[in-house]
Amino acid sequence: MRAVKHIILAAFAVALCALPGLLKTRLCFAGGTDRAFFCGHTSADCREVECGKFPALERLALKDVCGEKAYYPSFDLESFLNGVNGKILFTEECGDGVNYYCSANLPYSITLYGEEVNLHVFMRGDGATVGSPIIFGGY
C-alpha cells in the first residue's frame, strides 16, 4: 500500500513539473489580449472560442484546434516577425488597416493564392491582431 502511494506521488510530481513546459509550447503567441482559439477542420466549420485569463489551460480542454489569435494594442511588426522567424508573403490594404500574410515558424497553415500561410497580421493604427494560420472572423 505504501509503495502505491509513493508511485502516485512520484507520477503527480513528474506531471506537475512537466505542466509549465507543456503549456508554454501549446500557444502560438505570447501575451496579447482578446485571445481566442479556432476549432474545426476547415474554414467552413471553424468556430471561435474566446479565452479567459488562462488561455494555456483553456487550450488543453479544446478539441480540433486549428489556430489561434491575439490582439496587441502596441505592435512592432518587424520585431514580431523576427520572433517567429516570419516573412511577409503578400499584403492587402483595406479601408482602415493593412493585412500581412506571412510564412512563419508556427504550427498551423493554410494555402492562399498558392502560398502556404501560417501567420496573418492585421495592423490598424499602433495595434494589431495576429492569427495563425489566418484570422478567422473579425479583427
N, CA and C atoms as an extended XYZ file, in Angstrom:
417
Properties=species:S:1:pos:R:3:atomname:S:1:resname:S:1:resid:I:1 pbc="F F F"
N         0.824       -1.195        0.000 N   MET     1
C         0.000        0.000        0.000 CA  MET     1
C         0.871        1.264        0.000 C   MET     1
N         1.918        1.217        0.805 N   ARG     2
C         2.818        2.367        0.902 CA  ARG     2
C         3.537        2.618       -0.424 C   ARG     2
N         3.916        1.547       -1.109 N   ALA     3
C         4.590        1.681       -2.401 CA  ALA     3
C         3.668        2.322       -3.436 C   ALA     3
N         2.396        1.988       -3.394 N   VAL     4
C         1.425        2.571       -4.324 CA  VAL     4
C         1.320        4.076       -4.107 C   VAL     4
N         1.292        4.502       -2.849 N   LYS     5
C         1.236        5.935       -2.548 CA  LYS     5
C         2.461        6.654       -3.088 C   LYS     5
N         3.633        6.044       -2.935 N   HIS     6
C         4.867        6.650       -3.436 CA  HIS     6
C         4.863        6.757       -4.961 C   HIS     6
N         4.351        5.731       -5.608 N   ILE     7
C         4.269        5.751       -7.075 CA  ILE     7
C         3.313        6.846       -7.532 C   ILE     7
N         2.175        6.970       -6.879 N   ILE     8
C         1.200        8.005       -7.242 CA  ILE     8
C         1.785        9.392       -7.000 C   ILE     8
N         2.439        9.590       -5.883 N   LEU     9
C         3.066       10.893       -5.594 CA  LEU     9
C         4.169       11.205       -6.589 C   LEU     9
N         4.963       10.235       -6.954 N   ALA    10
C         6.030       10.450       -7.928 CA  ALA    10
C         5.451       10.806       -9.298 C   ALA    10
N         4.401       10.113       -9.713 N   ALA    11
C         3.757       10.413      -11.001 CA  ALA    11
C         3.168       11.814      -10.994 C   ALA    11
N         2.551       12.178       -9.889 N   PHE    12
C         1.981       13.524       -9.768 CA  PHE    12
C         3.080       14.575       -9.830 C   PHE    12
N         4.204       14.343       -9.176 N   ALA    13
C         5.317       15.292       -9.186 CA  ALA    13
C         5.877       15.461      -10.595 C   ALA    13
N         6.033       14.372      -11.324 N   VAL    14
C         6.526       14.438      -12.698 CA  VAL    14
C         5.552       15.222      -13.574 C   VAL    14
N         4.264       14.938      -13.449 N   ALA    15
C         3.249       15.650      -14.240 CA  ALA    15
C         3.246       17.127      -13.898 C   ALA    15
N         3.374       17.464      -12.644 N   LEU    16
C         3.385       18.859      -12.219 CA  LEU    16
C         4.600       19.588      -12.762 C   LEU    16
N         5.747       18.935      -12.766 N   CYS    17
C         6.968       19.544      -13.305 CA  CYS    17
C         6.885       19.729      -14.816 C   CYS    17
N         6.224       18.827      -15.510 N   ALA    18
C         6.126       18.899      -16.969 CA  ALA    18
C         5.074       19.887      -17.440 C   ALA    18
N         4.111       20.228      -16.600 N   LEU    19
C         2.992       21.076      -16.996 CA  LEU    19
C         3.409       22.446      -17.534 C   LEU    19
N         4.312       23.193      -16.881 N   PRO    20
C         4.692       24.503      -17.437 CA  PRO    20
C         5.278       24.413      -18.842 C   PRO    20
N         6.100       23.418      -19.085 N   GLY    21
C         6.665       23.251      -20.418 CA  GLY    21
C         5.613       22.912      -21.446 C   GLY    21
N         4.681       22.062      -21.086 N   LEU    22
C         3.585       21.686      -21.980 CA  LEU    22
C         2.727       22.897      -22.310 C   LEU    22
N         2.390       23.681      -21.297 N   LEU    23
C         1.539       24.847      -21.514 CA  LEU    23
C         2.242       25.898      -22.369 C   LEU    23
N         3.520       26.074      -22.162 N   LYS    24
C         4.275       27.078      -22.896 CA  LYS    24
C         4.327       26.760      -24.383 C   LYS    24
N         4.476       25.503      -24.736 N   THR    25
C         4.616       25.126      -26.136 CA  THR    25
C         3.272       25.052      -26.863 C   THR    25
N         2.179       25.112      -26.160 N   ARG    26
C         0.879       24.950      -26.792 CA  ARG    26
C         0.327       26.243      -27.379 C   ARG    26
N         0.874       27.403      -27.019 N   LEU    27
C         0.363       28.671      -27.516 CA  LEU    27
C         1.276       29.227      -28.609 C   LEU    27
N         0.674       29.812      -29.630 N   CYS    28
C         1.464       30.420      -30.701 CA  CYS    28
C         1.998       31.792      -30.314 C   CYS    28
N         1.209       32.545      -29.554 N   PHE    29
C         1.538       33.941      -29.287 CA  PHE    29
C         1.660       34.210      -27.796 C   PHE    29
N         2.748       34.859      -27.421 N   ALA    30
C         2.936       35.254      -26.026 CA  ALA    30
C         2.221       36.584      -25.796 C   ALA    30
N         1.593       36.707      -24.651 N   GLY    31
C         0.932       37.967      -24.317 CA  GLY    31
C        -0.276       38.224      -25.191 C   GLY    31
N        -0.567       39.481      -25.364 N   GLY    32
C        -1.731       39.852      -26.149 CA  GLY    32
C        -3.004       39.785      -25.329 C   GLY    32
N        -4.022       40.409      -25.828 N   THR    33
C        -5.331       40.416      -25.189 CA  THR    33
C        -6.343       39.862      -26.187 C   THR    33
N        -7.589       39.767      -25.766 N   ASP    34
C        -8.665       39.288      -26.644 CA  ASP    34
C        -8.252       38.021      -27.377 C   ASP    34
N        -7.677       37.108      -26.632 N   ARG    35
C        -7.193       35.856      -27.214 CA  ARG    35
C        -8.357       34.926      -27.532 C   ARG    35
N        -8.184       34.148      -28.594 N   ALA    36
C        -9.192       33.159      -28.973 CA  ALA    36
C        -8.514       32.014      -29.705 C   ALA    36
N        -9.158       30.858      -29.653 N   PHE    37
C        -8.722       29.698      -30.419 CA  PHE    37
C        -9.753       29.436      -31.495 C   PHE    37
N        -9.292       28.891      -32.612 N   PHE    38
C       -10.174       28.474      -33.688 CA  PHE    38
C       -10.257       26.956      -33.639 C   PHE    38
N       -11.465       26.435      -33.667 N   CYS    39
C       -11.675       24.987      -33.595 CA  CYS    39
C       -12.500       24.536      -34.787 C   CYS    39
N       -12.120       23.420      -35.376 N   GLY    40
C       -12.822       22.862      -36.520 CA  GLY    40
C       -11.841       22.153      -37.429 C   GLY    40
N       -12.331       21.730      -38.591 N   HIS    41
C       -11.480       21.003      -39.532 CA  HIS    41
C       -11.194       21.824      -40.780 C   HIS    41
N       -12.091       22.730      -41.135 N   THR    42
C       -11.909       23.586      -42.308 CA  THR    42
C       -12.408       24.982      -41.953 C   THR    42
N       -12.133       25.939      -42.822 N   SER    43
C       -12.623       27.293      -42.566 CA  SER    43
C       -14.150       27.339      -42.563 C   SER    43
N       -14.795       26.393      -43.263 N   ALA    44
C       -16.254       26.367      -43.320 CA  ALA    44
C       -16.883       26.000      -41.980 C   ALA    44
N       -16.221       25.146      -41.196 N   ASP    45
C       -16.797       24.744      -39.910 CA  ASP    45
C       -16.021       25.308      -38.712 C   ASP    45
N       -15.171       26.275      -38.965 N   CYS    46
C       -14.342       26.853      -37.908 CA  CYS    46
C       -15.189       27.714      -36.973 C   CYS    46
N       -14.987       27.486      -35.664 N   ARG    47
C       -15.663       28.334      -34.683 CA  ARG    47
C       -14.621       28.970      -33.793 C   ARG    47
N       -14.926       30.160      -33.318 N   GLU    48
C       -14.003       30.924      -32.478 CA  GLU    48
C       -14.387       30.731      -31.013 C   GLU    48
N       -13.409       30.358      -30.193 N   VAL    49
C       -13.624       30.163      -28.762 CA  VAL    49
C       -12.793       31.211      -28.033 C   VAL    49
N       -13.469       32.181      -27.425 N   GLU    50
C       -12.758       33.243      -26.709 CA  GLU    50
C       -12.157       32.705      -25.424 C   GLU    50
N       -11.017       33.262      -25.036 N   CYS    51
C       -10.292       32.814      -23.851 CA  CYS    51
C       -10.502       33.756      -22.685 C   CYS    51
N       -10.334       33.213      -21.501 N   GLY    52
C       -10.340       33.998      -20.276 CA  GLY    52
C        -8.915       34.356      -19.892 C   GLY    52
N        -8.638       34.321      -18.602 N   LYS    53
C        -7.332       34.732      -18.093 CA  LYS    53
C        -6.249       33.673      -18.253 C   LYS    53
N        -6.625       32.443      -18.493 N   PHE    54
C        -5.662       31.348      -18.557 CA  PHE    54
C        -5.766       30.589      -19.879 C   PHE    54
N        -5.361       31.212      -20.995 N   PRO    55
C        -5.543       30.575      -22.301 CA  PRO    55
C        -4.812       29.242      -22.452 C   PRO    55
N        -3.649       29.100      -21.822 N   ALA    56
C        -2.921       27.833      -21.949 CA  ALA    56
C        -3.714       26.682      -21.340 C   ALA    56
N        -4.346       26.921      -20.211 N   LEU    57
C        -5.176       25.879      -19.593 CA  LEU    57
C        -6.423       25.619      -20.417 C   LEU    57
N        -7.034       26.686      -20.923 N   GLU    58
C        -8.242       26.532      -21.732 CA  GLU    58
C        -7.936       25.753      -23.004 C   GLU    58
N        -6.749       25.966      -23.558 N   ARG    59
C        -6.325       25.269      -24.786 CA  ARG    59
C        -6.328       23.758      -24.578 C   ARG    59
N        -5.919       23.324      -23.386 N   LEU    60
C        -5.852       21.891      -23.100 CA  LEU    60
C        -7.227       21.224      -23.145 C   LEU    60
N        -8.281       21.978      -22.875 N   ALA    61
C        -9.631       21.420      -22.826 CA  ALA    61
C       -10.327       21.413      -24.190 C   ALA    61
N        -9.716       22.021      -25.208 N   LEU    62
C       -10.359       22.139      -26.517 CA  LEU    62
C        -9.948       21.003      -27.450 C   LEU    62
N       -10.884       20.629      -28.317 N   LYS    63
C       -10.610       19.628      -29.346 CA  LYS    63
C       -10.593       20.303      -30.702 C   LYS    63
N        -9.898       19.711      -31.633 N   ASP    64
C        -9.856       20.167      -33.032 CA  ASP    64
C        -9.395       21.613      -33.166 C   ASP    64
N        -8.413       22.026      -32.380 N   VAL    65
C        -7.880       23.389      -32.502 CA  VAL    65
C        -7.123       23.485      -33.819 C   VAL    65
N        -7.496       24.480      -34.628 N   CYS    66
C        -6.853       24.652      -35.930 CA  CYS    66
C        -6.218       26.032      -36.065 C   CYS    66
N        -6.138       26.775      -34.949 N   GLY    67
C        -5.491       28.078      -34.989 CA  GLY    67
C        -5.798       28.893      -33.752 C   GLY    67
N        -5.223       30.082      -33.708 N   GLU    68
C        -5.475       30.992      -32.595 CA  GLU    68
C        -5.200       32.426      -33.017 C   GLU    68
N        -5.651       33.359      -32.174 N   LYS    69
C        -5.407       34.774      -32.444 CA  LYS    69
C        -5.230       35.524      -31.132 C   LYS    69
N        -4.615       36.710      -31.235 N   ALA    70
C        -4.431       37.596      -30.080 CA  ALA    70
C        -4.346       39.025      -30.599 C   ALA    70
N        -4.677       39.971      -29.736 N   TYR    71
C        -4.602       41.393      -30.076 CA  TYR    71
C        -3.482       42.043      -29.260 C   TYR    71
N        -2.720       42.913      -29.908 N   TYR    72
C        -1.651       43.672      -29.259 CA  TYR    72
C        -1.924       45.157      -29.471 C   TYR    72
N        -2.195       45.919      -28.391 N   PRO    73
C        -2.507       47.342      -28.545 CA  PRO    73
C        -1.322       48.174      -29.028 C   PRO    73
N        -0.117       47.704      -28.781 N   SER    74
C         1.099       48.348      -29.269 CA  SER    74
C         1.903       47.266      -29.971 C   SER    74
N         2.238       47.485      -31.230 N   PHE    75
C         2.768       46.382      -32.031 CA  PHE    75
C         3.892       46.854      -32.938 C   PHE    75
N         4.993       46.112      -32.950 N   ASP    76
C         6.127       46.350      -33.845 CA  ASP    76
C         6.230       45.145      -34.779 C   ASP    76
N         5.817       45.337      -36.011 N   LEU    77
C         5.749       44.228      -36.971 CA  LEU    77
C         7.107       43.563      -37.166 C   LEU    77
N         8.144       44.338      -37.361 N   GLU    78
C         9.469       43.770      -37.625 CA  GLU    78
C         9.959       42.906      -36.457 C   GLU    78
N         9.813       43.406      -35.246 N   SER    79
C        10.232       42.627      -34.065 CA  SER    79
C         9.416       41.349      -33.933 C   SER    79
N         8.115       41.462      -34.168 N   PHE    80
C         7.249       40.286      -34.071 CA  PHE    80
C         7.662       39.234      -35.090 C   PHE    80
N         7.877       39.656      -36.335 N   LEU    81
C         8.282       38.711      -37.377 CA  LEU    81
C         9.617       38.051      -37.034 C   LEU    81
N        10.550       38.819      -36.491 N   ASN    82
C        11.830       38.233      -36.077 CA  ASN    82
C        11.620       37.156      -35.012 C   ASN    82
N        10.676       37.380      -34.096 N   GLY    83
C        10.412       36.436      -33.017 CA  GLY    83
C         9.816       35.118      -33.461 C   GLY    83
N         9.134       35.102      -34.606 N   VAL    84
C         8.522       33.864      -35.115 CA  VAL    84
C         9.168       33.408      -36.427 C   VAL    84
N        10.342       33.995      -36.728 N   ASN    85
C        11.047       33.678      -37.969 CA  ASN    85
C        10.105       33.865      -39.163 C   ASN    85
N         9.427       35.017      -39.173 N   GLY    86
C         8.405       35.282      -40.182 CA  GLY    86
C         8.895       36.073      -41.369 C   GLY    86
N         8.193       35.876      -42.483 N   LYS    87
C         8.492       36.564      -43.736 CA  LYS    87
C         7.166       36.939      -44.390 C   LYS    87
N         7.034       38.186      -44.792 N   ILE    88
C         5.804       38.647      -45.452 CA  ILE    88
C         5.742       38.061      -46.860 C   ILE    88
N         4.622       37.401      -47.169 N   LEU    89
C         4.415       36.824      -48.495 CA  LEU    89
C         3.667       37.794      -49.402 C   LEU    89
N         2.593       38.391      -48.871 N   PHE    90
C         1.835       39.389      -49.621 CA  PHE    90
C         0.998       40.214      -48.654 C   PHE    90
N         0.529       41.357      -49.124 N   THR    91
C        -0.267       42.257      -48.287 CA  THR    91
C        -1.562       42.609      -49.014 C   THR    91
N        -2.543       43.026      -48.232 N   GLU    92
C        -3.801       43.551      -48.773 CA  GLU    92
C        -4.183       44.767      -47.937 C   GLU    92
N        -4.415       45.863      -48.595 N   GLU    93
C        -4.859       47.058      -47.885 CA  GLU    93
C        -6.372       47.072      -47.856 C   GLU    93
N        -6.925       47.507      -46.729 N   CYS    94
C        -8.363       47.699      -46.642 CA  CYS    94
C        -8.588       49.086      -46.059 C   CYS    94
N        -9.809       49.501      -45.937 N   GLY    95
C       -10.126       50.867      -45.556 CA  GLY    95
C        -9.418       51.403      -44.339 C   GLY    95
N        -9.284       50.597      -43.290 N   ASP    96
C        -8.720       51.145      -42.050 CA  ASP    96
C        -7.474       50.415      -41.560 C   ASP    96
N        -6.857       49.601      -42.414 N   GLY    97
C        -5.659       48.894      -41.990 CA  GLY    97
C        -5.033       48.101      -43.117 C   GLY    97
N        -4.029       47.317      -42.752 N   VAL    98
C        -3.300       46.504      -43.722 CA  VAL    98
C        -3.218       45.071      -43.208 C   VAL    98
N        -3.488       44.124      -44.094 N   ASN    99
C        -3.336       42.698      -43.810 CA  ASN    99
C        -1.989       42.228      -44.337 C   ASN    99
N        -1.224       41.557      -43.479 N   TYR   100
C         0.042       40.951      -43.868 CA  TYR   100
C        -0.132       39.439      -43.757 C   TYR   100
N         0.095       38.737      -44.844 N   TYR   101
C         0.026       37.288      -44.858 CA  TYR   101
C         1.460       36.777      -44.936 C   TYR   101
N         1.833       35.926      -43.993 N   CYS   102
C         3.240       35.582      -43.815 CA  CYS   102
C         3.465       34.088      -43.688 C   CYS   102
N         4.716       33.691      -43.925 N   SER   103
C         5.168       32.360      -43.539 CA  SER   103
C         5.927       32.561      -42.233 C   SER   103
N         5.799       31.627      -41.312 N   ALA   104
C         6.434       31.765      -40.001 CA  ALA   104
C         6.614       30.389      -39.378 C   ALA   104
N         7.345       30.359      -38.308 N   ASN   105
C         7.574       29.118      -37.577 CA  ASN   105
C         6.420       28.889      -36.604 C   ASN   105
N         5.266       28.563      -37.149 N   LEU   106
C         4.047       28.331      -36.376 CA  LEU   106
C         3.405       27.028      -36.852 C   LEU   106
N         2.650       26.358      -35.978 N   PRO   107
C         2.166       25.010      -36.305 CA  PRO   107
C         0.993       24.919      -37.277 C   PRO   107
N         0.242       25.976      -37.468 N   TYR   108
C        -0.954       25.902      -38.310 CA  TYR   108
C        -0.648       26.516      -39.666 C   TYR   108
N        -1.288       26.025      -40.726 N   SER   109
C        -1.079       26.617      -42.049 CA  SER   109
C        -2.320       26.453      -42.914 C   SER   109
N        -2.376       27.298      -43.928 N   ILE   110
C        -3.460       27.281      -44.903 CA  ILE   110
C        -2.863       27.750      -46.231 C   ILE   110
N        -3.414       27.314      -47.327 N   THR   111
C        -2.929       27.755      -48.629 CA  THR   111
C        -3.813       28.883      -49.147 C   THR   111
N        -3.195       30.023      -49.433 N   LEU   112
C        -3.877       31.188      -50.007 CA  LEU   112
C        -3.111       31.652      -51.234 C   LEU   112
N        -3.806       31.798      -52.338 N   TYR   113
C        -3.195       32.258      -53.589 CA  TYR   113
C        -1.937       31.451      -53.921 C   TYR   113
N        -1.965       30.161      -53.646 N   GLY   114
C        -0.844       29.289      -53.952 CA  GLY   114
C         0.321       29.363      -52.976 C   GLY   114
N         0.178       30.110      -51.901 N   GLU   115
C         1.236       30.250      -50.896 CA  GLU   115
C         0.798       29.581      -49.594 C   GLU   115
N         1.744       28.956      -48.883 N   GLU   116
C         1.446       28.395      -47.568 CA  GLU   116
C         1.593       29.509      -46.534 C   GLU   116
N         0.474       29.862      -45.918 N   VAL   117
C         0.419       30.959      -44.951 CA  VAL   117
C         0.241       30.373      -43.551 C   VAL   117
N         1.087       30.808      -42.594 N   ASN   118
C         0.919       30.379      -41.202 CA  ASN   118
C         0.677       31.550      -40.271 C   ASN   118
N         0.780       32.766      -40.761 N   LEU   119
C         0.619       33.943      -39.909 CA  LEU   119
C        -0.104       35.035      -40.683 C   LEU   119
N        -1.123       35.593      -40.048 N   HIS   120
C        -1.892       36.708      -40.609 CA  HIS   120
C        -1.837       37.822      -39.577 C   HIS   120
N        -1.392       38.994      -40.009 N   VAL   121
C        -1.318       40.161      -39.132 CA  VAL   121
C        -2.190       41.245      -39.733 C   VAL   121
N        -3.125       41.761      -38.952 N   PHE   122
C        -3.918       42.909      -39.383 CA  PHE   122
C        -3.519       44.086      -38.512 C   PHE   122
N        -2.918       45.106      -39.139 N   MET   123
C        -2.476       46.296      -38.408 CA  MET   123
C        -3.421       47.455      -38.667 C   MET   123
N        -3.806       48.069      -37.551 N   ARG   124
C        -4.659       49.263      -37.591 CA  ARG   124
C        -4.087       50.223      -36.542 C   ARG   124
N        -3.645       51.384      -36.991 N   GLY   125
C        -3.035       52.331      -36.052 CA  GLY   125
C        -1.782       51.716      -35.446 C   GLY   125
N        -1.641       51.826      -34.122 N   ASP   126
C        -0.476       51.265      -33.426 CA  ASP   126
C        -0.674       49.810      -33.024 C   ASP   126
N        -1.901       49.291      -33.147 N   GLY   127
C        -2.203       47.943      -32.688 CA  GLY   127
C        -2.317       46.949      -33.826 C   GLY   127
N        -2.378       45.677      -33.436 N   ALA   128
C        -2.509       44.622      -34.438 CA  ALA   128
C        -3.198       43.399      -33.838 C   ALA   128
N        -3.952       42.718      -34.683 N   THR   129
C        -4.466       41.391      -34.369 CA  THR   129
C        -3.618       40.421      -35.166 C   THR   129
N        -3.132       39.374      -34.498 N   VAL   130
C        -2.337       38.357      -35.170 CA  VAL   130
C        -3.076       37.033      -35.070 C   VAL   130
N        -2.976       36.237      -36.111 N   GLY   131
C        -3.628       34.941      -36.108 CA  GLY   131
C        -2.809       33.907      -36.838 C   GLY   131
N        -2.961       32.681      -36.449 N   SER   132
C        -2.328       31.579      -37.161 CA  SER   132
C        -3.375       30.497      -37.364 C   SER   132
N        -3.581       30.006      -38.576 N   PRO   133
C        -2.893       30.394      -39.783 CA  PRO   133
C        -3.355       31.754      -40.326 C   PRO   133
N        -4.632       32.041      -40.180 N   ILE   134
C        -5.163       33.366      -40.515 CA  ILE   134
C        -6.144       33.766      -39.426 C   ILE   134
N        -6.588       34.993      -39.494 N   ILE   135
C        -7.588       35.486      -38.537 CA  ILE   135
C        -8.958       35.143      -39.106 C   ILE   135
N        -9.606       34.161      -38.517 N   PHE   136
C       -10.963       33.817      -38.929 CA  PHE   136
C       -11.913       34.774      -38.225 C   PHE   136
N       -13.008       35.112      -38.838 N   GLY   137
C       -13.946       36.041      -38.216 CA  GLY   137
C       -13.444       37.468      -38.365 C   GLY   137
N       -13.665       38.294      -37.365 N   GLY   138
C       -13.273       39.705      -37.439 CA  GLY   138
C       -11.968       39.995      -36.739 C   GLY   138
N       -11.456       41.204      -37.034 N   TYR   139
C       -10.258       41.641      -36.348 CA  TYR   139
C       -10.496       42.973      -35.729 C   TYR   139
